[in-house]
CSV table of C-alpha atoms in Angstrom, one decimal:
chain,number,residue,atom,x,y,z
A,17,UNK,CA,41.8,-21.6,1.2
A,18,UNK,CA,40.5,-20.2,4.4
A,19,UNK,CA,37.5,-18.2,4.8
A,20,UNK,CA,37.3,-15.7,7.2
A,21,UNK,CA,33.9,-15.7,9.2
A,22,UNK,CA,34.1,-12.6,9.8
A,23,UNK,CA,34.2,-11.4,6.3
A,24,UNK,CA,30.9,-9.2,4.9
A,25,UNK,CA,32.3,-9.6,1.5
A,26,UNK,CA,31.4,-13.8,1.8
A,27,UNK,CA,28.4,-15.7,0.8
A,28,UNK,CA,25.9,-16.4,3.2
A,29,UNK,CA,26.6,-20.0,1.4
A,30,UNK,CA,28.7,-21.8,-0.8
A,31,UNK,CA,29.6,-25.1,-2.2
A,32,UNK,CA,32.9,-26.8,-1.9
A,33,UNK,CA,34.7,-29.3,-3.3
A,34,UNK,CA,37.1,-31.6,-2.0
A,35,UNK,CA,39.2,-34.3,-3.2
A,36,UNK,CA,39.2,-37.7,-1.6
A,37,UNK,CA,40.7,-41.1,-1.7
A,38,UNK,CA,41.1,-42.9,-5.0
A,39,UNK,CA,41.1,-47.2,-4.1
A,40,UNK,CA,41.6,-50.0,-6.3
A,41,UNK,CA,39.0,-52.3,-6.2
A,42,UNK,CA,39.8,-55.6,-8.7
A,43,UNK,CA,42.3,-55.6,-10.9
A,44,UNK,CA,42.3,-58.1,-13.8
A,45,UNK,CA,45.5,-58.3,-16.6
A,46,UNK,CA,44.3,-55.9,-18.7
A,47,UNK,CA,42.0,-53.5,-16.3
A,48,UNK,CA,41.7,-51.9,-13.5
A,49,UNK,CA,38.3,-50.6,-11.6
A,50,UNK,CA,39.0,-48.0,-9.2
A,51,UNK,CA,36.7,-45.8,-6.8
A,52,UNK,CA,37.7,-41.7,-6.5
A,53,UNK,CA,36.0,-40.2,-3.8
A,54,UNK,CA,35.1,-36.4,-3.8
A,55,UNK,CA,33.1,-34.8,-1.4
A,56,UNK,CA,30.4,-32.2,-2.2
A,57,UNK,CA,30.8,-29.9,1.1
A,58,UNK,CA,27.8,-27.2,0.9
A,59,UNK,CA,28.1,-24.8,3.6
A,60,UNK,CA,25.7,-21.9,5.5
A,61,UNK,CA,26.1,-19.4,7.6
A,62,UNK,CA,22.9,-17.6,9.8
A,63,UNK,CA,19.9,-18.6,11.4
A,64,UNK,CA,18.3,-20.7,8.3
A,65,UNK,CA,21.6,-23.0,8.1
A,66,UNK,CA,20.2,-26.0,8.5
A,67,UNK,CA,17.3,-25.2,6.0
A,68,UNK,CA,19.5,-24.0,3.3
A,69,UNK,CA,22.3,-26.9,3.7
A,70,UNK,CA,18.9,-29.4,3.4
A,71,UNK,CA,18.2,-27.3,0.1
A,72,UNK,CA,21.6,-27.7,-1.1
A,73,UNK,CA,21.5,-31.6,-0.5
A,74,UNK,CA,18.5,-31.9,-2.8
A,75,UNK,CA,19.4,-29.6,-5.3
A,76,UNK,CA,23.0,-31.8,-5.3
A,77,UNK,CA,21.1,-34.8,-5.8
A,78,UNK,CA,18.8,-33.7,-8.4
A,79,UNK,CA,21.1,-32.0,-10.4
A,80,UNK,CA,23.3,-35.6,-9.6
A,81,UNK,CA,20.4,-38.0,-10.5
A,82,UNK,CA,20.8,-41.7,-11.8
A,83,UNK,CA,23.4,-44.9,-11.1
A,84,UNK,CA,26.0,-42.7,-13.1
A,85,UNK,CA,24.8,-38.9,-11.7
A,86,UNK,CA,24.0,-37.8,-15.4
A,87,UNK,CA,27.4,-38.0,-16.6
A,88,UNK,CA,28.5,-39.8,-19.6
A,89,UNK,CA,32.4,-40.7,-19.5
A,90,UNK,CA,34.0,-44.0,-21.4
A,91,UNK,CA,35.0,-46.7,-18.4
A,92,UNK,CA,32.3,-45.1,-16.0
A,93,UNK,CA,30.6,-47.7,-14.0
A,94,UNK,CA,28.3,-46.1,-11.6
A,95,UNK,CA,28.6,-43.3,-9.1
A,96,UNK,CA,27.0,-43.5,-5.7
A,97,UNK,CA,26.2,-41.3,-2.4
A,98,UNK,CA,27.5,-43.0,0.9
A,99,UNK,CA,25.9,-41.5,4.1
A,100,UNK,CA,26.4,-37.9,4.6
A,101,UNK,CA,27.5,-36.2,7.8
A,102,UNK,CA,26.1,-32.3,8.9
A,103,UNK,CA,28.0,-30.1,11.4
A,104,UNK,CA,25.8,-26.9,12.8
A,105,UNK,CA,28.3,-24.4,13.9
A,106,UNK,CA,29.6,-25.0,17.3
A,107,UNK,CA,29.8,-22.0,20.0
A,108,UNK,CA,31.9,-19.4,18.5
A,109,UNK,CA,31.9,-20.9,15.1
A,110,UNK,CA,29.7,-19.2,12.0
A,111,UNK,CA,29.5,-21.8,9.1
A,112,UNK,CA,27.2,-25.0,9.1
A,113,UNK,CA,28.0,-27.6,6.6
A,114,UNK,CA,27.4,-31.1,5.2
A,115,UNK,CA,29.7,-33.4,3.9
A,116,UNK,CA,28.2,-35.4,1.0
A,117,UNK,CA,30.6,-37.7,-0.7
A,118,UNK,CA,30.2,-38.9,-3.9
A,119,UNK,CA,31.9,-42.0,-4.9
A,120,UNK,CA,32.8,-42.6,-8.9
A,121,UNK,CA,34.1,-46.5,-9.6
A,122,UNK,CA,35.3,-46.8,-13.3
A,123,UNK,CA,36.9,-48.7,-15.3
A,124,UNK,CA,40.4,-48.6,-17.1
A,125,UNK,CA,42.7,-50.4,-19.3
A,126,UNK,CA,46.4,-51.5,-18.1
């Protein structure tokens, strides 16, 4: 989707989602262990951006806590939180975000 900056009718912030890269990373006869990417993109707009996109990165990781985030799903090994990158608007631009991803390796039979 697009979001127009301009629009009153939008959040003042929001959390999206996007999908990343799924890699294989060992491979035996019968299983597979693979690592899916998805990135956790909270996102601000105003003068307390870069407050509220620090809020949102704790809240993510509270609510995302443990080696497996809280989440209990067969073949799951462990989830992690590579480094993180923040973008404050740039002139002419509204929105501030932070890309967080969050990696998921599990494992699967063949």
């Amino acid at each position: 989707g697009v979001l127009d900056a301009e629009d009153s009718d939008e959040p003042e912030r929001l959390i999206i989602l996007q999908e990343g890269d799924t890699v294989e990373r060992d491979r035996s006869p019968g299983s597979v262990v693979e690592e899916w990417t998805v990135n956790i993109v909270p996102m601000a707009r105003g003068r307390d951006a870069a407050q509220a996109l620090r809020e949102a990165r704790l809240a993510i990781k509270r609510v995302l806590k443990g080696h497996k985030a809280g989440l209990t799903v067969p073949g799951l090994v462990r989830v992690d939180f590579p480094a993180s990158a923040v973008r404050l608007p740039e002139p002419g631009r509204r929105w501030a975000y932070r890309a967080i991803p969050l990696q998921v390796s599990y494992s699967q039979q063949l």
